[in-house]
């Protein structure tokens, strides 16, 4: 069973996402085990402090190295070979082919979610991979971590319903976007389903789908 741990100040953000739909199913099937590590538990002093001002000045606060090291070590104690993945706009841009590779790899992961203005750079000594979900800045690493976890876990064999569901999806060949799809009724508000899809002619349907698949930019 794959093990995925997340270091976050906001573990409650993951409850809805990881306990619904495919992520719930993956746990139910024992394909994956999720473990939340609350960074606050490793905070310093009575107030469990996790952040401080940056050396050299500047706005905002940084997550301190000491609680982050302790939280990562806790994750490593639970799963010594797990890879440490830092969520950061500086990281490699996430894409479907990476989701497939990471899903196939059988590796376990510890996702580290930054907050505030970021983190003390010294945690890089413990980080194996840095990942970005795109060229924009979010408030924290939680949404990126959820996005990446979902994209990996749904590709674990057996998690998706149809065996071929993922194979024919957008980006599965690295560039093609899925063709338009329709379901009942045949006519809705005067809008008709393309006739070829009702024809039962599998060759023509495949041709129409190929013609109507887009190339991603
Ligand atoms: N000061 C940082 C900068 O300019 O790059 C942004 C910090 S951001 C407000 C707080 C945290 O959210 C980051 O440390 C990172 O963990 C996460 N984050 C924000 N945008 C992200 C993205 N596009 N991809 C991955 N993580 C992101």
Short mmCIF file of C-alpha atoms and ligand atoms in Angstrom, two decimals:
data_model
loop_
_atom_site.label_atom_id
_atom_site.label_comp_id
_atom_site.label_asym_id
_atom_site.label_seq_id
_atom_site.Cartn_x
_atom_site.Cartn_y
_atom_site.Cartn_z
CA UNK A 1 0.00 0.00 0.00
CA UNK A 2 1.28 3.45 -0.95
CA UNK A 3 1.84 5.86 1.93
CA UNK A 4 1.32 9.59 1.46
CA UNK A 5 2.01 11.99 4.32
CA UNK A 6 1.39 15.72 4.39
CA UNK A 7 3.05 18.32 6.61
CA UNK A 8 0.67 21.23 7.04
CA UNK A 9 -0.57 23.82 9.51
CA UNK A 10 -4.10 23.14 8.24
CA UNK A 11 -4.75 19.37 8.21
CA UNK A 12 -8.51 20.02 8.30
CA UNK A 13 -8.30 21.39 4.75
CA UNK A 14 -7.57 17.85 3.50
CA UNK A 15 -10.49 16.11 5.18
CA UNK A 16 -13.12 16.77 2.50
CA UNK A 17 -10.81 16.10 -0.43
CA UNK A 18 -9.10 12.95 0.83
CA UNK A 19 -12.25 11.41 2.31
CA UNK A 20 -14.48 11.80 -0.76
CA UNK A 21 -14.89 10.08 -4.10
CA UNK A 22 -11.76 8.46 -5.61
CA UNK A 23 -9.46 9.37 -2.72
CA UNK A 24 -11.86 7.71 -0.29
CA UNK A 25 -12.18 4.71 -2.61
CA UNK A 26 -8.39 4.39 -2.88
CA UNK A 27 -8.12 4.24 0.92
CA UNK A 28 -11.05 1.82 1.17
CA UNK A 29 -9.29 -0.47 -1.34
CA UNK A 30 -6.08 -0.21 0.71
CA UNK A 31 -4.32 1.21 -2.35
CA UNK A 32 -3.14 4.20 -0.32
CA UNK A 33 -2.80 5.36 3.26
CA UNK A 34 -2.83 9.09 4.06
CA UNK A 35 -1.22 10.54 7.20
CA UNK A 36 -1.45 14.18 8.22
CA UNK A 37 1.41 15.72 10.21
CA UNK A 38 0.37 18.95 11.92
CA UNK A 39 3.37 21.27 11.84
CA UNK A 40 1.97 23.03 14.92
CA UNK A 41 2.70 19.88 16.97
CA UNK A 42 6.40 20.59 16.36
CA UNK A 43 6.18 24.30 17.17
CA UNK A 44 8.57 25.86 19.64
CA UNK A 45 7.80 26.86 23.21
CA UNK A 46 4.52 27.13 25.03
CA UNK A 47 2.89 28.91 22.09
CA UNK A 48 4.07 26.27 19.61
CA UNK A 49 5.61 28.88 17.38
CA UNK A 50 6.40 27.82 13.81
CA UNK A 51 7.29 31.10 12.06
CA UNK A 52 9.65 34.03 12.38
CA UNK A 53 10.76 37.13 10.49
CA UNK A 54 13.29 36.82 7.63
CA UNK A 55 16.95 37.71 8.18
CA UNK A 56 17.86 40.73 6.09
CA UNK A 57 14.39 42.22 6.50
CA UNK A 58 11.32 42.04 4.32
CA UNK A 59 7.61 41.58 4.68
CA UNK A 60 5.93 38.59 6.22
CA UNK A 61 7.02 35.55 8.12
CA UNK A 62 8.84 32.34 7.23
CA UNK A 63 8.28 28.82 8.51
CA UNK A 64 11.27 28.09 10.76
CA UNK A 65 13.72 25.29 10.03
CA UNK A 66 13.48 23.62 13.45
CA UNK A 67 9.76 22.67 13.40
CA UNK A 68 10.01 21.71 9.72
CA UNK A 69 13.00 19.43 10.34
CA UNK A 70 11.19 17.82 13.29
CA UNK A 71 8.00 17.28 11.25
CA UNK A 72 9.91 15.78 8.31
CA UNK A 73 11.83 13.51 10.68
CA UNK A 74 8.51 12.37 12.15
CA UNK A 75 7.37 11.48 8.63
CA UNK A 76 10.66 9.63 7.99
CA UNK A 77 10.30 7.69 11.25
CA UNK A 78 6.90 6.47 10.03
CA UNK A 79 8.20 5.74 6.51
CA UNK A 80 12.03 5.92 6.20
CA UNK A 81 12.21 5.68 2.40
CA UNK A 82 9.49 8.25 1.65
CA UNK A 83 10.53 11.07 -0.69
CA UNK A 84 10.18 14.61 0.62
CA UNK A 85 8.32 16.86 -1.82
CA UNK A 86 8.23 20.60 -1.23
CA UNK A 87 5.37 22.66 -2.66
CA UNK A 88 6.91 25.81 -4.09
CA UNK A 89 6.37 28.17 -7.04
CA UNK A 90 10.09 27.58 -7.73
CA UNK A 91 9.55 23.87 -8.38
CA UNK A 92 9.15 21.88 -11.59
CA UNK A 93 5.77 22.48 -13.20
CA UNK A 94 3.38 19.60 -12.50
CA UNK A 95 1.90 17.76 -15.47
CA UNK A 96 0.07 14.56 -16.33
CA UNK A 97 3.20 12.66 -17.41
CA UNK A 98 4.75 13.33 -13.97
CA UNK A 99 1.54 12.16 -12.27
CA UNK A 100 1.78 8.94 -14.28
CA UNK A 101 5.49 8.44 -13.51
CA UNK A 102 5.04 9.08 -9.79
CA UNK A 103 1.96 6.85 -9.69
CA UNK A 104 3.85 4.01 -11.42
CA UNK A 105 6.97 4.45 -9.30
CA UNK A 106 5.67 2.85 -6.08
CA UNK A 107 7.45 5.57 -4.11
CA UNK A 108 5.91 6.96 -0.93
CA UNK A 109 5.82 10.71 -0.37
CA UNK A 110 5.91 13.36 2.34
CA UNK A 111 4.41 16.58 0.95
CA UNK A 112 5.54 19.76 2.70
CA UNK A 113 3.10 22.68 2.49
CA UNK A 114 4.65 26.13 2.84
CA UNK A 115 2.74 29.08 4.30
CA UNK A 116 3.19 32.82 4.83
CA UNK A 117 6.16 34.09 2.77
CA UNK A 118 7.62 30.60 2.57
CA UNK A 119 10.16 28.59 4.59
CA UNK A 120 13.72 28.72 5.86
CA UNK A 121 15.86 27.64 2.88
CA UNK A 122 17.84 25.19 5.02
CA UNK A 123 15.03 22.62 4.71
CA UNK A 124 16.31 22.05 1.15
CA UNK A 125 18.87 19.68 2.67
CA UNK A 126 15.96 17.29 3.39
CA UNK A 127 13.96 17.87 0.19
CA UNK A 128 14.08 15.40 -2.73
CA UNK A 129 11.73 17.17 -5.15
CA UNK A 130 10.30 20.68 -5.54
CA UNK A 131 6.98 20.98 -7.34
CA UNK A 132 4.89 23.90 -8.59
CA UNK A 133 1.29 23.70 -9.81
CA UNK A 134 1.70 26.72 -12.09
CA UNK A 135 2.98 30.22 -12.48
CA UNK A 136 0.84 31.87 -9.85
CA UNK A 137 1.09 32.25 -6.09
CA UNK A 138 -1.33 30.59 -3.69
CA UNK A 139 -1.66 31.31 0.02
CA UNK A 140 -0.24 27.95 1.01
CA UNK A 141 0.97 24.60 -0.29
CA UNK A 142 -2.21 22.76 0.71
CA UNK A 143 -4.15 23.21 -2.55
CA UNK A 144 -1.08 22.28 -4.64
CA UNK A 145 -0.50 19.18 -2.48
CA UNK A 146 -4.14 18.11 -2.83
CA UNK A 147 -3.96 18.60 -6.60
CA UNK A 148 -0.80 16.53 -6.93
CA UNK A 149 -1.98 13.78 -4.58
CA UNK A 150 -5.28 13.45 -6.44
CA UNK A 151 -3.55 13.29 -9.83
CA UNK A 152 -1.20 10.51 -8.61
CA UNK A 153 -3.62 8.40 -6.57
CA UNK A 154 -6.38 8.22 -9.21
CA UNK A 155 -3.83 6.61 -11.56
CA UNK A 156 -3.01 3.74 -9.18
CA UNK A 157 -4.36 0.65 -11.01
CA UNK A 158 -7.87 -0.26 -9.89
CA UNK A 159 -8.71 3.11 -8.34
CA UNK A 160 -10.52 4.47 -11.41
CA UNK A 161 -13.69 2.63 -12.48
CA UNK A 162 -13.01 1.67 -16.11
CA UNK A 163 -9.61 0.06 -16.67
CA UNK A 164 -9.04 2.38 -19.63
CA UNK A 165 -10.44 5.53 -18.02
CA UNK A 166 -7.07 7.17 -17.50
CA UNK A 167 -5.50 5.85 -20.71
CA UNK A 168 -7.89 7.82 -22.93
CA UNK A 169 -7.99 11.02 -20.87
CA UNK A 170 -6.68 14.44 -21.77
CA UNK A 171 -2.86 14.67 -21.72
CA UNK A 172 -2.44 10.88 -21.49
CA UNK A 173 -0.24 11.08 -24.61
CA UNK A 174 1.30 14.33 -23.35
CA UNK A 175 -0.57 16.65 -25.71
CA UNK A 176 -4.08 15.64 -26.76
CA UNK A 177 -7.20 16.99 -25.06
CA UNK A 178 -10.22 14.74 -24.87
CA UNK A 179 -13.02 15.00 -27.46
CA UNK A 180 -16.46 16.44 -26.48
CA UNK A 181 -18.85 13.97 -24.87
CA UNK A 182 -22.65 13.79 -24.47
CA UNK A 183 -25.17 11.78 -22.46
CA UNK A 184 -28.98 11.53 -22.39
CA UNK A 185 -31.22 13.15 -23.57
CA UNK A 186 -30.56 13.26 -27.33
CA UNK A 187 -32.03 16.76 -27.52
CA UNK A 188 -31.80 19.28 -24.68
CA UNK A 189 -33.12 22.82 -25.01
CA UNK A 190 -33.00 22.33 -28.78
CA UNK A 191 -29.33 21.27 -28.64
CA UNK A 192 -28.74 17.96 -30.43
CA UNK A 193 -26.14 15.28 -29.82
CA UNK A 194 -23.97 14.88 -32.98
CA UNK A 195 -25.68 12.26 -35.16
CA UNK A 196 -22.53 10.19 -35.64
CA UNK A 197 -22.45 9.37 -31.91
CA UNK A 198 -25.91 7.79 -32.20
CA UNK A 199 -25.03 5.83 -35.34
CA UNK A 200 -23.54 2.74 -33.72
CA UNK A 201 -20.76 2.91 -36.35
CA UNK A 202 -17.65 2.51 -34.22
CA UNK A 203 -15.26 3.40 -37.04
CA UNK A 204 -17.06 6.67 -37.75
CA UNK A 205 -17.32 7.45 -34.04
CA UNK A 206 -13.58 6.90 -33.57
CA UNK A 207 -12.87 9.13 -36.59
CA UNK A 208 -15.17 11.89 -35.25
CA UNK A 209 -13.52 11.69 -31.83
CA UNK A 210 -10.03 11.88 -33.32
CA UNK A 211 -11.04 14.88 -35.42
CA UNK A 212 -12.57 16.60 -32.41
CA UNK A 213 -9.66 16.06 -30.00
CA UNK A 214 -7.61 19.20 -29.53
CA UNK A 215 -3.87 19.59 -29.23
CA UNK A 216 -2.88 21.25 -25.95
CA UNK A 217 -0.68 24.33 -26.27
N1 LIG B 1 6.95 34.29 -1.16
C1 LIG B 1 6.76 33.18 -2.02
C2 LIG B 1 7.18 33.53 -3.43
O1 LIG B 1 7.14 34.68 -3.80
O2 LIG B 1 7.51 32.58 -4.17
C3 LIG B 1 5.30 32.72 -2.04
C4 LIG B 1 4.88 32.09 -0.76
S1 LIG B 1 3.26 31.46 -0.85
C5 LIG B 1 2.29 32.79 -0.28
C6 LIG B 1 3.22 30.32 0.49
C7 LIG B 1 3.44 28.88 0.12
O3 LIG B 1 2.41 28.44 -0.74
C8 LIG B 1 4.71 28.55 -0.62
O4 LIG B 1 5.81 28.44 0.25
C9 LIG B 1 4.36 27.22 -1.25
O5 LIG B 1 4.50 26.17 -0.33
C10 LIG B 1 2.89 27.40 -1.57
N2 LIG B 1 2.63 27.77 -2.97
C11 LIG B 1 2.16 28.95 -3.42
N3 LIG B 1 2.02 28.95 -4.76
C12 LIG B 1 2.42 27.73 -5.18
C13 LIG B 1 2.53 27.11 -6.47
N4 LIG B 1 2.22 27.76 -7.59
N5 LIG B 1 2.94 25.84 -6.52
C14 LIG B 1 3.28 25.16 -5.41
N6 LIG B 1 3.22 25.70 -4.16
C15 LIG B 1 2.80 26.96 -4.05
#
